[in-house]
Backbone as a ProteinNet text record, in pm:
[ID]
protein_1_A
[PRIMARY]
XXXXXXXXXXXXXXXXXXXXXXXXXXXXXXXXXXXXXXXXXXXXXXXXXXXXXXXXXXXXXXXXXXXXXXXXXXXXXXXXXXXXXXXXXXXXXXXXXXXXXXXXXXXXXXXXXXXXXXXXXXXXXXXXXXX
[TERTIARY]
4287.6	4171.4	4051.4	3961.5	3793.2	3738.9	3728.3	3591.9	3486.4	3424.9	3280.6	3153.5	3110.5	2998.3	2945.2	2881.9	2821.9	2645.5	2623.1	2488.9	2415.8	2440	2327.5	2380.9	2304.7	2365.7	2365.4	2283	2316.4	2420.2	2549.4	2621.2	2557.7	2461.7	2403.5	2304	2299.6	2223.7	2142.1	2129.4	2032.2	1976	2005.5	1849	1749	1788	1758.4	1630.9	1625.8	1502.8	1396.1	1353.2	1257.5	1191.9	1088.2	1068.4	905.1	931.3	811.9	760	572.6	511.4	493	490.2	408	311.1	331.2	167.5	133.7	-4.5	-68.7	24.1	86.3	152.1	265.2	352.2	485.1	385.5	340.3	214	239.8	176.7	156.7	230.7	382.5	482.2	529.8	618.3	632.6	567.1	422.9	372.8	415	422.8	421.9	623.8	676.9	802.6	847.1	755.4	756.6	729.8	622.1	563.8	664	712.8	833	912.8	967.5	1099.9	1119.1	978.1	956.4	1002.9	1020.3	1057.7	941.4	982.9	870.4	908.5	770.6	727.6	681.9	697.6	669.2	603.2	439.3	427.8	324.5	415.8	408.9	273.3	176.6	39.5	101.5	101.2	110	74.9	69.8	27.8	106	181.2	222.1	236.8	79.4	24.8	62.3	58.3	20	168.1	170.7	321.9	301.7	228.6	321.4	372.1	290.3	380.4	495.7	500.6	668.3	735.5	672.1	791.6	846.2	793.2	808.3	916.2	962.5	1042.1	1209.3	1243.7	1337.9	1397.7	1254.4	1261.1	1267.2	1234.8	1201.2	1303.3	1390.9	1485.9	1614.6	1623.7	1720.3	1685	1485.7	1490.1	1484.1	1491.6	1555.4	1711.3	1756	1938.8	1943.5	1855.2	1902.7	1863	1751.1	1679.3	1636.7	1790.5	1739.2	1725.7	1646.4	1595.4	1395.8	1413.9	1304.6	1241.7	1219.4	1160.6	1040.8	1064	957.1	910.5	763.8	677.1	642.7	674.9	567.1	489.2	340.6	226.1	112	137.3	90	-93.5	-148.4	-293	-362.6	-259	-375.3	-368.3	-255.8	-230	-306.4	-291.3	-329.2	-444.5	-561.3	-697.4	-739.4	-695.7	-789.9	-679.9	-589.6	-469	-485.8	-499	-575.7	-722.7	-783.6	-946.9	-900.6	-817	-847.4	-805.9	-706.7	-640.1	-687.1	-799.9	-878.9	-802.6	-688.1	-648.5	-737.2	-745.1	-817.4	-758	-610.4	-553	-433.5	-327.5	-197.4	-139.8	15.3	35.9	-34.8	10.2	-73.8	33.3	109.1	197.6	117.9	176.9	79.6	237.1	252.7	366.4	309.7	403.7	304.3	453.5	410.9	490.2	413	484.3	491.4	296.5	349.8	193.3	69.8	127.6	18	-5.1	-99.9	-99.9	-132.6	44.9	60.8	16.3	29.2	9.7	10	-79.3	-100	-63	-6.2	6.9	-16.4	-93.4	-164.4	-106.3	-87.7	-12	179.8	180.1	372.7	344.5	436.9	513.2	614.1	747.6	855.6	877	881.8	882.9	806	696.3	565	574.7	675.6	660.6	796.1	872.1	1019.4	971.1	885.9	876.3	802	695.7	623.1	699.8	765.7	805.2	889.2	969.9	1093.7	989.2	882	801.6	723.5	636.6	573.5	632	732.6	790.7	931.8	904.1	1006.9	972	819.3	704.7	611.6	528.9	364.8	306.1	347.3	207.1	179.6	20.4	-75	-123.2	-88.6	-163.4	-214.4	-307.1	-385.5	-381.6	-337.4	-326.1	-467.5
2077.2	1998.7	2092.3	2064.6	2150.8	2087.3	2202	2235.5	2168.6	2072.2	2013.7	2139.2	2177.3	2269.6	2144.3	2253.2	2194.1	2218.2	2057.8	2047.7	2136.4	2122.1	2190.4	2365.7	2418.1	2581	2621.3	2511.3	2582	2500.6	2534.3	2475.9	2448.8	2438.8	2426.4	2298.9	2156.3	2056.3	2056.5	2123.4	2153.1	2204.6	2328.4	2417.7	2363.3	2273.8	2239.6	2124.8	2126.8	2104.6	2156.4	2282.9	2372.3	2390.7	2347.2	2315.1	2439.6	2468.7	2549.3	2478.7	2489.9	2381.1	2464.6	2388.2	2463.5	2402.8	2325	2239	2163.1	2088.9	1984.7	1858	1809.4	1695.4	1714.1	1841	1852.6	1795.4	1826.5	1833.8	1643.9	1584.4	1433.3	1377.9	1416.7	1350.9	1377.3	1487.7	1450.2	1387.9	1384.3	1292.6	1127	1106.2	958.7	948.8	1060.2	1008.8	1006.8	1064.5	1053.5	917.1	836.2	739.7	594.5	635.1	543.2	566.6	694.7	647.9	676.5	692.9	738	877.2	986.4	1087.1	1168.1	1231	1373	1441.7	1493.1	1635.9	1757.3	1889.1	1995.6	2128.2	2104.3	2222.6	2335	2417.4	2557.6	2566.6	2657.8	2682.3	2863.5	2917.8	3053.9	3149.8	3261.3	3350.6	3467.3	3511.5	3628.9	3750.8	3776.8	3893	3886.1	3754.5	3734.7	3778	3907.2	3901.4	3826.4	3774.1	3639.9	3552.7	3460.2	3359.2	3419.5	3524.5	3557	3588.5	3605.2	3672.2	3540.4	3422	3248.6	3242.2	3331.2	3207.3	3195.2	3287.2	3280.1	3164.8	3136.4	3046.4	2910.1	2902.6	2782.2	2748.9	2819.8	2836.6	2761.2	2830.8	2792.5	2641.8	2596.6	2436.7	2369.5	2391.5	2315.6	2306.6	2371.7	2393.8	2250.1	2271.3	2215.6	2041.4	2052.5	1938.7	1882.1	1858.8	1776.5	1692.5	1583.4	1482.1	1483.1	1642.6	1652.4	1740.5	1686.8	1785.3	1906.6	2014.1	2146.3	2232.2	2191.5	2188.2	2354.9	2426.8	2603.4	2557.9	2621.5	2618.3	2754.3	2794.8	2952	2934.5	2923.9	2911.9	2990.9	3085.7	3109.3	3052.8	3009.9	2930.8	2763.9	2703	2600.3	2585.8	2635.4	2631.1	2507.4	2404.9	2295.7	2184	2232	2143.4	2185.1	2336.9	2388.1	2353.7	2390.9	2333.5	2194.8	2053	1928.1	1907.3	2031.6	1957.7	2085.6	2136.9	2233.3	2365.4	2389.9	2493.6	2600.1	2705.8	2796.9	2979.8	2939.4	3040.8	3017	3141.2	3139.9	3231.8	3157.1	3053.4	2896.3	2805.4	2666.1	2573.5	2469.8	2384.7	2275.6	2201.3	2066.3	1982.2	1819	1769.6	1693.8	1584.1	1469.8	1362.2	1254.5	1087.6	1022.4	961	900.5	906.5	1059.6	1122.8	1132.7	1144.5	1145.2	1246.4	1341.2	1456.2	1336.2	1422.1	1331.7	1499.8	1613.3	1703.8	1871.7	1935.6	2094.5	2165.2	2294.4	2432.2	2509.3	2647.5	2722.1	2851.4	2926.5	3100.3	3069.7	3201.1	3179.8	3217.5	3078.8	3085.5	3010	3043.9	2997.5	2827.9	2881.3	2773.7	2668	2697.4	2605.7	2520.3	2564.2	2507.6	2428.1	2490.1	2350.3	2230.6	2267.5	2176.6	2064.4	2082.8	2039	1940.9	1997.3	1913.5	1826.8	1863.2	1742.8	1611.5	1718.5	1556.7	1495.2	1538.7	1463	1406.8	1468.4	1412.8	1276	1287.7	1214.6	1103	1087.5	1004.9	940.5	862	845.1	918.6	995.7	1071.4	1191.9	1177.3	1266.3	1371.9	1517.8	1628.8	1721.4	1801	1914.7	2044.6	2138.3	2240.3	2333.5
-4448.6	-4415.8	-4402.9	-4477.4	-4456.5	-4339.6	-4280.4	-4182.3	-4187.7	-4103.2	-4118.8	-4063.6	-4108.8	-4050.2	-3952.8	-3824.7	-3715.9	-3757.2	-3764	-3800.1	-3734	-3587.4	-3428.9	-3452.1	-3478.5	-3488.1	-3328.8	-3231.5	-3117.4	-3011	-2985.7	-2916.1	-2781.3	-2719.1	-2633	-2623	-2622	-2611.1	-2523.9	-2392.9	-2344.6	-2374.8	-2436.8	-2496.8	-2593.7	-2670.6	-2750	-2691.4	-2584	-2507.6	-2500.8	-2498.6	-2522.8	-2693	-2716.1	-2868	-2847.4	-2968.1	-2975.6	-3042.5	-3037.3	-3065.2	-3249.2	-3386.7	-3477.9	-3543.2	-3455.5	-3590.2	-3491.6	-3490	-3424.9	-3402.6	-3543.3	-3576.9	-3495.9	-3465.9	-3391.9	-3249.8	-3195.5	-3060.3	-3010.7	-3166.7	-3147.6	-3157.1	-3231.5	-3241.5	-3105	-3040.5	-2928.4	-2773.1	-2801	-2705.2	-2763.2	-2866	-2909.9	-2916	-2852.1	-2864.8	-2685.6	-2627.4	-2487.1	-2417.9	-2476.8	-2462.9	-2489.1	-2611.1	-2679.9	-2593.9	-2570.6	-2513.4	-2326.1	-2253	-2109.5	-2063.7	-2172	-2187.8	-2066.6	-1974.7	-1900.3	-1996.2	-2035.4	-2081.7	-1951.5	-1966.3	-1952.2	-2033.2	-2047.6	-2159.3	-2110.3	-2171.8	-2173.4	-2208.6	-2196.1	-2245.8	-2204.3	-2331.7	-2266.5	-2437.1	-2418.1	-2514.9	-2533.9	-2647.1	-2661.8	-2592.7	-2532	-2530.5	-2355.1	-2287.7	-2128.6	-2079.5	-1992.5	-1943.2	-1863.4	-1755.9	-1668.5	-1731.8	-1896.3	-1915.1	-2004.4	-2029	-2093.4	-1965.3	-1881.2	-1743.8	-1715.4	-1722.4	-1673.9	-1793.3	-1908.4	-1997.3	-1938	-1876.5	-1847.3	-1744	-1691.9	-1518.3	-1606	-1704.5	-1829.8	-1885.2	-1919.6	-1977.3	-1894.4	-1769.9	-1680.8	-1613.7	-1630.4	-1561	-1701.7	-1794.3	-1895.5	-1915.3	-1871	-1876.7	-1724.3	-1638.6	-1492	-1514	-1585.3	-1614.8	-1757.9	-1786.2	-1943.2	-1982.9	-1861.9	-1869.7	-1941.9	-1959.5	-1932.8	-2074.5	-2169.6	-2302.1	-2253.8	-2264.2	-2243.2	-2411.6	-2402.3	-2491.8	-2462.1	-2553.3	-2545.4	-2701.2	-2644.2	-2682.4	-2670.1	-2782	-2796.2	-2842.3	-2736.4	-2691.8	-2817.4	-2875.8	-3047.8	-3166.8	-3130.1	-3255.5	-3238.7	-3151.1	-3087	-2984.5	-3019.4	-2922.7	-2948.5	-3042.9	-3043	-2954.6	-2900.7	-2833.2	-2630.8	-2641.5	-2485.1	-2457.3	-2565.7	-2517.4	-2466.3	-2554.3	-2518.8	-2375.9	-2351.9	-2253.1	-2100.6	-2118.9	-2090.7	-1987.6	-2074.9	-2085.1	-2024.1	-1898.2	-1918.4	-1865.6	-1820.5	-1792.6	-1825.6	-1874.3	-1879.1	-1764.1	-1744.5	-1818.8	-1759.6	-1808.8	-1754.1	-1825.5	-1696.5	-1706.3	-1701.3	-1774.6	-1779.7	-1764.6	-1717.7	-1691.4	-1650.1	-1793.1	-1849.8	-1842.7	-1824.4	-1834	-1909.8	-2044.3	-2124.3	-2190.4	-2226.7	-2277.6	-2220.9	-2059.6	-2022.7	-1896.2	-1906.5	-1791.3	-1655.6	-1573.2	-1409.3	-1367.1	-1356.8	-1298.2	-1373.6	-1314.8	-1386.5	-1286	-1337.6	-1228.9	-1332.8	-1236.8	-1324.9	-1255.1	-1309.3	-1274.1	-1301.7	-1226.6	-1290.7	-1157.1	-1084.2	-984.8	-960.9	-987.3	-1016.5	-929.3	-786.7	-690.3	-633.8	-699	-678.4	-835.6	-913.1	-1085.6	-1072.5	-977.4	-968.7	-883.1	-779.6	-671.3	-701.7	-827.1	-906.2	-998	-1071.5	-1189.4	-1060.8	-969.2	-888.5	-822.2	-759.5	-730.5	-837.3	-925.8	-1025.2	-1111.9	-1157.8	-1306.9	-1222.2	-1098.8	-1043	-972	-956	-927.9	-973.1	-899.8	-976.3	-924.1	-819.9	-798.1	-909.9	-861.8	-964.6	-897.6	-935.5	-939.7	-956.7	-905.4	-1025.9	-941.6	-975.1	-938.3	-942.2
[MASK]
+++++++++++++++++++++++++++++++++++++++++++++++++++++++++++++++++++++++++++++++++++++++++++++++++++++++++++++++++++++++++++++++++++

């Protein structure tokens, strides 16, 4: 009997939560699939160059493994300035955490525990807030 190759190269369905953003259209499709289906988003606003938001990917990594109720958007602020200007992006990194496409709350710096406590009450609420 042949082997079916495994479509998902990553045995891991949670990871597969963390989407790097590459085009505008990836950007609009998952807000319009958040909306459809009441999906929380979590996105990343961070830059190559910024070690705090690469020091954050790991903390990202592990609340996407904890919380995969929850799609996490990275968004590389050079490639995408016309996606941070809209959403007025002005430091990395910068979490934005959004219900059904829509910013409920921002945190701005990498701080691990102020970015869990965040996503458990907002993305778990209506309340709205801005860091």
């Amino acid at each position: 009997m042949e082997e079916t190759p495994n479509p998902n190269p990553n045995p891991n369905p949670k990871a597969r939560r963390i989407v790097k953003i590459k085009s505008s259209e990836t950007w609009d499709s998952h807000l319009r699939q958040s909306k459809a289906e009441g999906t929380p988003i979590v996105a990343h606003f961070t830059a190559s160059w910024c070690i705090p938001s690469v020091a954050m990917n790991p903390f990202i990594q592990d609340l996407a493994s904890d919380l995969c109720h929850i799609i996490f958007l990275v968004v590389d602020v050079d490639d995408f300035k016309e996606i941070a200007n809209k959403y007025e992006v002005k430091a990395m990194p910068t979490f934005l955490l959004m219900k059904e496409g829509v910013v409920v709350g921002k945190v701005v710096g990498a701080n691990p525990y102020e970015m869990k406590k965040r996503i458990e009450t907002t993305l778990q609420s209506n309340t709205h807030f801005v860091v």
